[in-house]
Amino acid sequence: MSDNPVLPLLYSYRRCPYAMRARLAMLQANRRFQTFEIVMRDKPAELLALSPKGTVPVLRLTDGSVLEESLDIMRWAFEARDPEGWWSRAQSDDNLALLRTNDGEFKRQLDRYKYPDRYPQEATPRETARARATETLLMPLESRLLDQRYLGGPTPCATDLAIFPFVRQFAAVEPDWFARQPLPAVQAWLAGWLTSHLFEVCMTKQPVQAIAVFPEYQHLD
């Protein structure tokens, strides 16, 4: 399929949690878009021309401007199409603090837990990184979710979408271990998102190294 100039183009990688959060927001906001599913070892020249850092997601808007950060893409997705307040509920001090923790120390420990061979100079035991990640984010999440179903309260918000792909990645490293942890609220919250129609559409497989229009998300009652 050729490039459609009336739709924004998202350079994405299906399993990347940053790209997941961008796709989730665009779908929830009913933004129509096309994607280019990259191969990490063979990044297209067009992507590198738009964003020399070469990481995804990168969104090329129809006016030619470029968004290079996942949170900027989420903000753009909701800024004109947010009748349910997904973005506004994410702006509370508590939610902003959780997001900073997720994208900061939790992501740092998650990388060392999942990919310990990448950090031999640090000599941090994998179990130590796992424990630090749990204490840094999962325990505060548990406290929040014991009192409310979502980070947005009784209904979800953009913070749920921004954080749960990283918790998903953490849980998938050692699923049996994660299932045994005293984190029932986090586990239920994660399971709910993993079985949601929104996530199902988000994870639609697209042609690799080709432009394709992403499926629409049909909001279900």
PDB file of C-alpha atoms in Angstrom:
ATOM      1  CA  MET A   1       0.000   0.000   0.000  1.00  0.00           C
ATOM      2  CA  SER A   2       1.279   3.479  -0.850  1.00  0.00           C
ATOM      3  CA  ASP A   3       1.474   6.358   1.604  1.00  0.00           C
ATOM      4  CA  ASN A   4      -1.890   8.051   2.205  1.00  0.00           C
ATOM      5  CA  PRO A   5      -1.244  11.803   2.644  1.00  0.00           C
ATOM      6  CA  VAL A   6      -4.547  12.400   4.474  1.00  0.00           C
ATOM      7  CA  LEU A   7      -3.599  10.099   7.362  1.00  0.00           C
ATOM      8  CA  PRO A   8      -0.738  10.479   9.847  1.00  0.00           C
ATOM      9  CA  LEU A   9       1.965   7.828   9.591  1.00  0.00           C
ATOM     10  CA  LEU A  10       3.159   6.060  12.741  1.00  0.00           C
ATOM     11  CA  TYR A  11       6.501   4.278  12.643  1.00  0.00           C
ATOM     12  CA  SER A  12       5.980   1.501  15.136  1.00  0.00           C
ATOM     13  CA  TYR A  13       7.201  -1.826  16.507  1.00  0.00           C
ATOM     14  CA  ARG A  14       4.459  -4.120  17.710  1.00  0.00           C
ATOM     15  CA  ARG A  15       6.069  -5.272  20.979  1.00  0.00           C
ATOM     16  CA  CYS A  16       7.646  -1.973  22.040  1.00  0.00           C
ATOM     17  CA  PRO A  17       5.776  -0.607  25.098  1.00  0.00           C
ATOM     18  CA  TYR A  18       6.364   2.983  23.980  1.00  0.00           C
ATOM     19  CA  ALA A  19       4.810   2.228  20.602  1.00  0.00           C
ATOM     20  CA  MET A  20       1.977   0.348  22.326  1.00  0.00           C
ATOM     21  CA  ARG A  21       1.026   3.372  24.417  1.00  0.00           C
ATOM     22  CA  ALA A  22       1.002   5.558  21.302  1.00  0.00           C
ATOM     23  CA  ARG A  23      -1.237   3.140  19.379  1.00  0.00           C
ATOM     24  CA  LEU A  24      -3.559   2.693  22.364  1.00  0.00           C
ATOM     25  CA  ALA A  25      -4.082   6.437  22.713  1.00  0.00           C
ATOM     26  CA  MET A  26      -4.676   6.973  19.012  1.00  0.00           C
ATOM     27  CA  LEU A  27      -7.164   4.126  18.899  1.00  0.00           C
ATOM     28  CA  GLN A  28      -9.033   5.247  22.014  1.00  0.00           C
ATOM     29  CA  ALA A  29      -9.205   8.795  20.635  1.00  0.00           C
ATOM     30  CA  ASN A  30     -10.548   7.482  17.311  1.00  0.00           C
ATOM     31  CA  ARG A  31      -7.610   8.886  15.384  1.00  0.00           C
ATOM     32  CA  ARG A  32      -7.309   7.156  12.016  1.00  0.00           C
ATOM     33  CA  PHE A  33      -3.703   6.437  11.113  1.00  0.00           C
ATOM     34  CA  GLN A  34      -1.396   4.317   9.026  1.00  0.00           C
ATOM     35  CA  THR A  35       1.614   2.433  10.319  1.00  0.00           C
ATOM     36  CA  PHE A  36       5.022   1.327   9.167  1.00  0.00           C
ATOM     37  CA  GLU A  37       6.079  -1.712  11.209  1.00  0.00           C
ATOM     38  CA  ILE A  38       9.862  -1.522  11.384  1.00  0.00           C
ATOM     39  CA  VAL A  39      12.528  -4.202  11.687  1.00  0.00           C
ATOM     40  CA  MET A  40      14.940  -3.133  14.407  1.00  0.00           C
ATOM     41  CA  ARG A  41      18.053  -4.243  12.557  1.00  0.00           C
ATOM     42  CA  ASP A  42      16.964  -2.632   9.273  1.00  0.00           C
ATOM     43  CA  LYS A  43      15.392   0.719  10.073  1.00  0.00           C
ATOM     44  CA  PRO A  44      14.041   2.548   7.030  1.00  0.00           C
ATOM     45  CA  ALA A  45      15.863   5.605   5.745  1.00  0.00           C
ATOM     46  CA  GLU A  46      12.589   7.542   5.861  1.00  0.00           C
ATOM     47  CA  LEU A  47      12.350   7.013   9.637  1.00  0.00           C
ATOM     48  CA  LEU A  48      15.951   8.083  10.216  1.00  0.00           C
ATOM     49  CA  ALA A  49      15.400  11.187   8.104  1.00  0.00           C
ATOM     50  CA  LEU A  50      12.429  12.166  10.263  1.00  0.00           C
ATOM     51  CA  SER A  51      14.060  11.210  13.556  1.00  0.00           C
ATOM     52  CA  PRO A  52      17.810  10.479  13.564  1.00  0.00           C
ATOM     53  CA  LYS A  53      17.576   8.864  17.006  1.00  0.00           C
ATOM     54  CA  GLY A  54      15.978   5.898  15.233  1.00  0.00           C
ATOM     55  CA  THR A  55      13.658   4.797  18.023  1.00  0.00           C
ATOM     56  CA  VAL A  56       9.909   4.272  17.834  1.00  0.00           C
ATOM     57  CA  PRO A  57       7.268   5.514  17.978  1.00  0.00           C
ATOM     58  CA  VAL A  58       7.613   8.406  15.560  1.00  0.00           C
ATOM     59  CA  LEU A  59       4.509  10.057  14.153  1.00  0.00           C
ATOM     60  CA  ARG A  60       4.560  12.070  10.943  1.00  0.00           C
ATOM     61  CA  LEU A  61       1.508  14.323  10.894  1.00  0.00           C
ATOM     62  CA  THR A  62      -0.325  15.310   7.730  1.00  0.00           C
ATOM     63  CA  ASP A  63       1.180  18.808   7.808  1.00  0.00           C
ATOM     64  CA  GLY A  64       4.677  17.298   7.759  1.00  0.00           C
ATOM     65  CA  SER A  65       5.483  17.957  11.408  1.00  0.00           C
ATOM     66  CA  VAL A  66       6.934  15.127  13.472  1.00  0.00           C
ATOM     67  CA  LEU A  67       6.333  13.859  17.011  1.00  0.00           C
ATOM     68  CA  GLU A  68       9.225  11.774  18.321  1.00  0.00           C
ATOM     69  CA  GLU A  69       8.108  10.906  21.859  1.00  0.00           C
ATOM     70  CA  SER A  70       5.314   8.539  22.883  1.00  0.00           C
ATOM     71  CA  LEU A  71       3.809  10.922  25.443  1.00  0.00           C
ATOM     72  CA  ASP A  72       3.697  13.708  22.871  1.00  0.00           C
ATOM     73  CA  ILE A  73       1.839  11.366  20.536  1.00  0.00           C
ATOM     74  CA  MET A  74      -0.602  10.486  23.301  1.00  0.00           C
ATOM     75  CA  ARG A  75      -1.187  14.165  24.041  1.00  0.00           C
ATOM     76  CA  TRP A  76      -1.770  14.907  20.354  1.00  0.00           C
ATOM     77  CA  ALA A  77      -4.194  11.975  20.075  1.00  0.00           C
ATOM     78  CA  PHE A  78      -6.391  13.231  22.902  1.00  0.00           C
ATOM     79  CA  GLU A  79      -6.026  16.985  22.587  1.00  0.00           C
ATOM     80  CA  ALA A  80      -8.970  17.461  20.192  1.00  0.00           C
ATOM     81  CA  ARG A  81     -10.855  14.209  20.766  1.00  0.00           C
ATOM     82  CA  ASP A  82     -11.273  13.520  24.454  1.00  0.00           C
ATOM     83  CA  PRO A  83     -14.949  13.828  25.407  1.00  0.00           C
ATOM     84  CA  GLU A  84     -14.507  11.261  28.208  1.00  0.00           C
ATOM     85  CA  GLY A  85     -11.561  13.064  29.799  1.00  0.00           C
ATOM     86  CA  TRP A  86      -8.890  10.386  29.347  1.00  0.00           C
ATOM     87  CA  TRP A  87      -6.106  12.974  29.128  1.00  0.00           C
ATOM     88  CA  SER A  88      -7.422  15.427  31.698  1.00  0.00           C
ATOM     89  CA  ARG A  89      -7.745  12.714  34.376  1.00  0.00           C
ATOM     90  CA  ALA A  90      -4.137  11.729  33.708  1.00  0.00           C
ATOM     91  CA  GLN A  91      -2.923  15.185  34.771  1.00  0.00           C
ATOM     92  CA  SER A  92      -3.457  14.729  38.516  1.00  0.00           C
ATOM     93  CA  ASP A  93      -0.348  15.006  40.670  1.00  0.00           C
ATOM     94  CA  ASP A  94      -0.591  11.329  41.660  1.00  0.00           C
ATOM     95  CA  ASN A  95      -0.827  10.138  38.074  1.00  0.00           C
ATOM     96  CA  LEU A  96       1.988  12.364  36.873  1.00  0.00           C
ATOM     97  CA  ALA A  97       4.193  11.055  39.695  1.00  0.00           C
ATOM     98  CA  LEU A  98       3.412   7.446  38.772  1.00  0.00           C
ATOM     99  CA  LEU A  99       4.241   8.144  35.146  1.00  0.00           C
ATOM    100  CA  ARG A 100       7.570   9.723  36.054  1.00  0.00           C
ATOM    101  CA  THR A 101       8.400   6.674  38.156  1.00  0.00           C
ATOM    102  CA  ASN A 102       7.373   4.301  35.375  1.00  0.00           C
ATOM    103  CA  ASP A 103       9.421   6.048  32.718  1.00  0.00           C
ATOM    104  CA  GLY A 104      12.337   6.610  35.061  1.00  0.00           C
ATOM    105  CA  GLU A 105      13.479   4.217  37.784  1.00  0.00           C
ATOM    106  CA  PHE A 106      11.014   1.431  36.990  1.00  0.00           C
ATOM    107  CA  LYS A 107      12.076   1.300  33.335  1.00  0.00           C
ATOM    108  CA  ARG A 108      15.716   1.340  34.422  1.00  0.00           C
ATOM    109  CA  GLN A 109      15.217  -1.664  36.712  1.00  0.00           C
ATOM    110  CA  LEU A 110      12.958  -3.422  34.199  1.00  0.00           C
ATOM    111  CA  ASP A 111      15.734  -3.314  31.597  1.00  0.00           C
ATOM    112  CA  ARG A 112      18.205  -4.799  34.062  1.00  0.00           C
ATOM    113  CA  TYR A 113      15.717  -7.479  35.070  1.00  0.00           C
ATOM    114  CA  LYS A 114      14.775  -8.487  31.545  1.00  0.00           C
ATOM    115  CA  TYR A 115      18.152  -7.995  29.867  1.00  0.00           C
ATOM    116  CA  PRO A 116      20.808  -8.540  32.574  1.00  0.00           C
ATOM    117  CA  ASP A 117      23.461  -9.437  29.994  1.00  0.00           C
ATOM    118  CA  ARG A 118      23.328  -5.901  28.614  1.00  0.00           C
ATOM    119  CA  TYR A 119      24.661  -4.434  31.860  1.00  0.00           C
ATOM    120  CA  PRO A 120      27.645  -6.585  32.891  1.00  0.00           C
ATOM    121  CA  GLN A 121      29.539  -3.571  34.228  1.00  0.00           C
ATOM    122  CA  GLU A 122      26.903  -3.014  36.907  1.00  0.00           C
ATOM    123  CA  ALA A 123      26.960  -6.550  38.291  1.00  0.00           C
ATOM    124  CA  THR A 124      23.427  -6.120  39.611  1.00  0.00           C
ATOM    125  CA  PRO A 125      21.762  -9.469  40.321  1.00  0.00           C
ATOM    126  CA  ARG A 126      18.620  -9.986  38.336  1.00  0.00           C
ATOM    127  CA  GLU A 127      16.651 -10.590  41.519  1.00  0.00           C
ATOM    128  CA  THR A 128      17.818  -7.240  42.877  1.00  0.00           C
ATOM    129  CA  ALA A 129      16.547  -5.403  39.813  1.00  0.00           C
ATOM    130  CA  ARG A 130      13.269  -7.315  40.090  1.00  0.00           C
ATOM    131  CA  ALA A 131      12.861  -6.343  43.742  1.00  0.00           C
ATOM    132  CA  ARG A 132      13.695  -2.695  43.073  1.00  0.00           C
ATOM    133  CA  ALA A 133      11.191  -2.537  40.212  1.00  0.00           C
ATOM    134  CA  THR A 134       8.502  -4.091  42.389  1.00  0.00           C
ATOM    135  CA  GLU A 135       9.128  -1.675  45.235  1.00  0.00           C
ATOM    136  CA  THR A 136       9.450   1.370  42.991  1.00  0.00           C
ATOM    137  CA  LEU A 137       6.240   1.038  40.976  1.00  0.00           C
ATOM    138  CA  LEU A 138       4.227  -2.114  41.564  1.00  0.00           C
ATOM    139  CA  MET A 139       3.699  -1.596  45.282  1.00  0.00           C
ATOM    140  CA  PRO A 140       2.487   2.025  44.841  1.00  0.00           C
ATOM    141  CA  LEU A 141       0.265   0.811  41.989  1.00  0.00           C
ATOM    142  CA  GLU A 142      -1.165  -1.861  44.274  1.00  0.00           C
ATOM    143  CA  SER A 143      -2.023   0.718  46.912  1.00  0.00           C
ATOM    144  CA  ARG A 144      -3.770   2.904  44.352  1.00  0.00           C
ATOM    145  CA  LEU A 145      -5.667   0.077  42.673  1.00  0.00           C
ATOM    146  CA  LEU A 146      -6.910  -1.425  45.928  1.00  0.00           C
ATOM    147  CA  ASP A 147      -9.045   1.703  46.321  1.00  0.00           C
ATOM    148  CA  GLN A 148     -10.050   2.259  42.706  1.00  0.00           C
ATOM    149  CA  ARG A 149     -10.423   0.136  39.602  1.00  0.00           C
ATOM    150  CA  TYR A 150      -8.261   2.296  37.347  1.00  0.00           C
ATOM    151  CA  LEU A 151      -5.645   4.994  37.710  1.00  0.00           C
ATOM    152  CA  GLY A 152      -8.326   7.342  36.442  1.00  0.00           C
ATOM    153  CA  GLY A 153     -10.636   6.311  39.275  1.00  0.00           C
ATOM    154  CA  PRO A 154     -13.798   4.355  38.395  1.00  0.00           C
ATOM    155  CA  THR A 155     -12.981   4.843  34.711  1.00  0.00           C
ATOM    156  CA  PRO A 156      -9.602   4.587  32.981  1.00  0.00           C
ATOM    157  CA  CYS A 157      -7.373   7.422  31.871  1.00  0.00           C
ATOM    158  CA  ALA A 158      -4.297   7.954  29.723  1.00  0.00           C
ATOM    159  CA  THR A 159      -2.036   6.992  32.638  1.00  0.00           C
ATOM    160  CA  ASP A 160      -3.447   3.460  32.546  1.00  0.00           C
ATOM    161  CA  LEU A 161      -2.594   3.286  28.847  1.00  0.00           C
ATOM    162  CA  ALA A 162       0.873   4.746  29.394  1.00  0.00           C
ATOM    163  CA  ILE A 163       1.919   2.411  32.199  1.00  0.00           C
ATOM    164  CA  PHE A 164       0.313  -0.953  31.609  1.00  0.00           C
ATOM    165  CA  PRO A 165       2.492  -1.954  28.590  1.00  0.00           C
ATOM    166  CA  PHE A 166       5.544  -1.724  30.858  1.00  0.00           C
ATOM    167  CA  VAL A 167       3.889  -3.725  33.644  1.00  0.00           C
ATOM    168  CA  ARG A 168       2.943  -6.272  30.962  1.00  0.00           C
ATOM    169  CA  GLN A 169       6.601  -6.516  29.966  1.00  0.00           C
ATOM    170  CA  PHE A 170       7.683  -6.943  33.577  1.00  0.00           C
ATOM    171  CA  ALA A 171       5.091  -9.653  34.264  1.00  0.00           C
ATOM    172  CA  ALA A 172       6.087 -11.593  31.148  1.00  0.00           C
ATOM    173  CA  VAL A 173       9.696 -12.082  32.252  1.00  0.00           C
ATOM    174  CA  GLU A 174       8.732 -14.650  34.915  1.00  0.00           C
ATOM    175  CA  PRO A 175       4.953 -15.172  34.714  1.00  0.00           C
ATOM    176  CA  ASP A 176       4.814 -17.812  37.444  1.00  0.00           C
ATOM    177  CA  TRP A 177       6.770 -15.642  39.855  1.00  0.00           C
ATOM    178  CA  PHE A 178       4.588 -12.622  39.083  1.00  0.00           C
ATOM    179  CA  ALA A 179       1.404 -14.622  39.639  1.00  0.00           C
ATOM    180  CA  ARG A 180       2.600 -15.617  43.143  1.00  0.00           C
ATOM    181  CA  GLN A 181       3.208 -12.053  44.313  1.00  0.00           C
ATOM    182  CA  PRO A 182       0.848 -10.349  46.788  1.00  0.00           C
ATOM    183  CA  LEU A 183      -0.304  -7.890  44.146  1.00  0.00           C
ATOM    184  CA  PRO A 184      -3.918  -8.919  43.489  1.00  0.00           C
ATOM    185  CA  ALA A 185      -5.101  -5.475  42.419  1.00  0.00           C
ATOM    186  CA  VAL A 186      -2.239  -4.985  39.965  1.00  0.00           C
ATOM    187  CA  GLN A 187      -2.705  -8.488  38.610  1.00  0.00           C
ATOM    188  CA  ALA A 188      -6.442  -7.938  38.075  1.00  0.00           C
ATOM    189  CA  TRP A 189      -5.827  -4.514  36.499  1.00  0.00           C
ATOM    190  CA  LEU A 190      -3.227  -5.952  34.131  1.00  0.00           C
ATOM    191  CA  ALA A 191      -5.421  -8.926  33.206  1.00  0.00           C
ATOM    192  CA  GLY A 192      -8.285  -6.578  32.421  1.00  0.00           C
ATOM    193  CA  TRP A 193      -6.207  -4.587  29.982  1.00  0.00           C
ATOM    194  CA  LEU A 194      -4.663  -7.671  28.388  1.00  0.00           C
ATOM    195  CA  THR A 195      -8.107  -9.080  27.621  1.00  0.00           C
ATOM    196  CA  SER A 196      -9.617  -5.782  26.506  1.00  0.00           C
ATOM    197  CA  HIS A 197     -10.862  -5.169  22.987  1.00  0.00           C
ATOM    198  CA  LEU A 198      -8.708  -2.035  22.854  1.00  0.00           C
ATOM    199  CA  PHE A 199      -5.525  -4.038  23.452  1.00  0.00           C
ATOM    200  CA  GLU A 200      -6.630  -6.700  20.984  1.00  0.00           C
ATOM    201  CA  VAL A 201      -6.894  -4.094  18.242  1.00  0.00           C
ATOM    202  CA  CYS A 202      -3.663  -2.400  19.360  1.00  0.00           C
ATOM    203  CA  MET A 203      -1.763  -5.666  18.862  1.00  0.00           C
ATOM    204  CA  THR A 204      -3.078  -6.310  15.346  1.00  0.00           C
ATOM    205  CA  LYS A 205      -0.231  -7.669  13.254  1.00  0.00           C
ATOM    206  CA  GLN A 206       0.681  -5.387  10.374  1.00  0.00           C
ATOM    207  CA  PRO A 207       2.835  -6.039   7.317  1.00  0.00           C
ATOM    208  CA  VAL A 208       6.520  -5.616   8.107  1.00  0.00           C
ATOM    209  CA  GLN A 209       8.514  -2.878   6.379  1.00  0.00           C
ATOM    210  CA  ALA A 210       5.420  -1.621   4.604  1.00  0.00           C
ATOM    211  CA  ILE A 211       2.805   1.088   5.038  1.00  0.00           C
ATOM    212  CA  ALA A 212      -0.667  -0.109   6.048  1.00  0.00           C
ATOM    213  CA  VAL A 213      -3.766   1.586   7.409  1.00  0.00           C
ATOM    214  CA  PHE A 214      -4.297   0.516  11.009  1.00  0.00           C
ATOM    215  CA  PRO A 215      -7.694  -1.078  11.845  1.00  0.00           C
ATOM    216  CA  GLU A 216     -10.272   1.113  13.508  1.00  0.00           C
ATOM    217  CA  TYR A 217     -11.166   0.516  17.135  1.00  0.00           C
ATOM    218  CA  GLN A 218     -14.876  -0.006  17.568  1.00  0.00           C
ATOM    219  CA  HIS A 219     -15.790   1.233  21.027  1.00  0.00           C
ATOM    220  CA  LEU A 220     -17.887  -1.424  22.782  1.00  0.00           C
ATOM    221  CA  ASP A 221     -20.502  -0.665  25.438  1.00  0.00           C
TER     222      ASP A 221
END
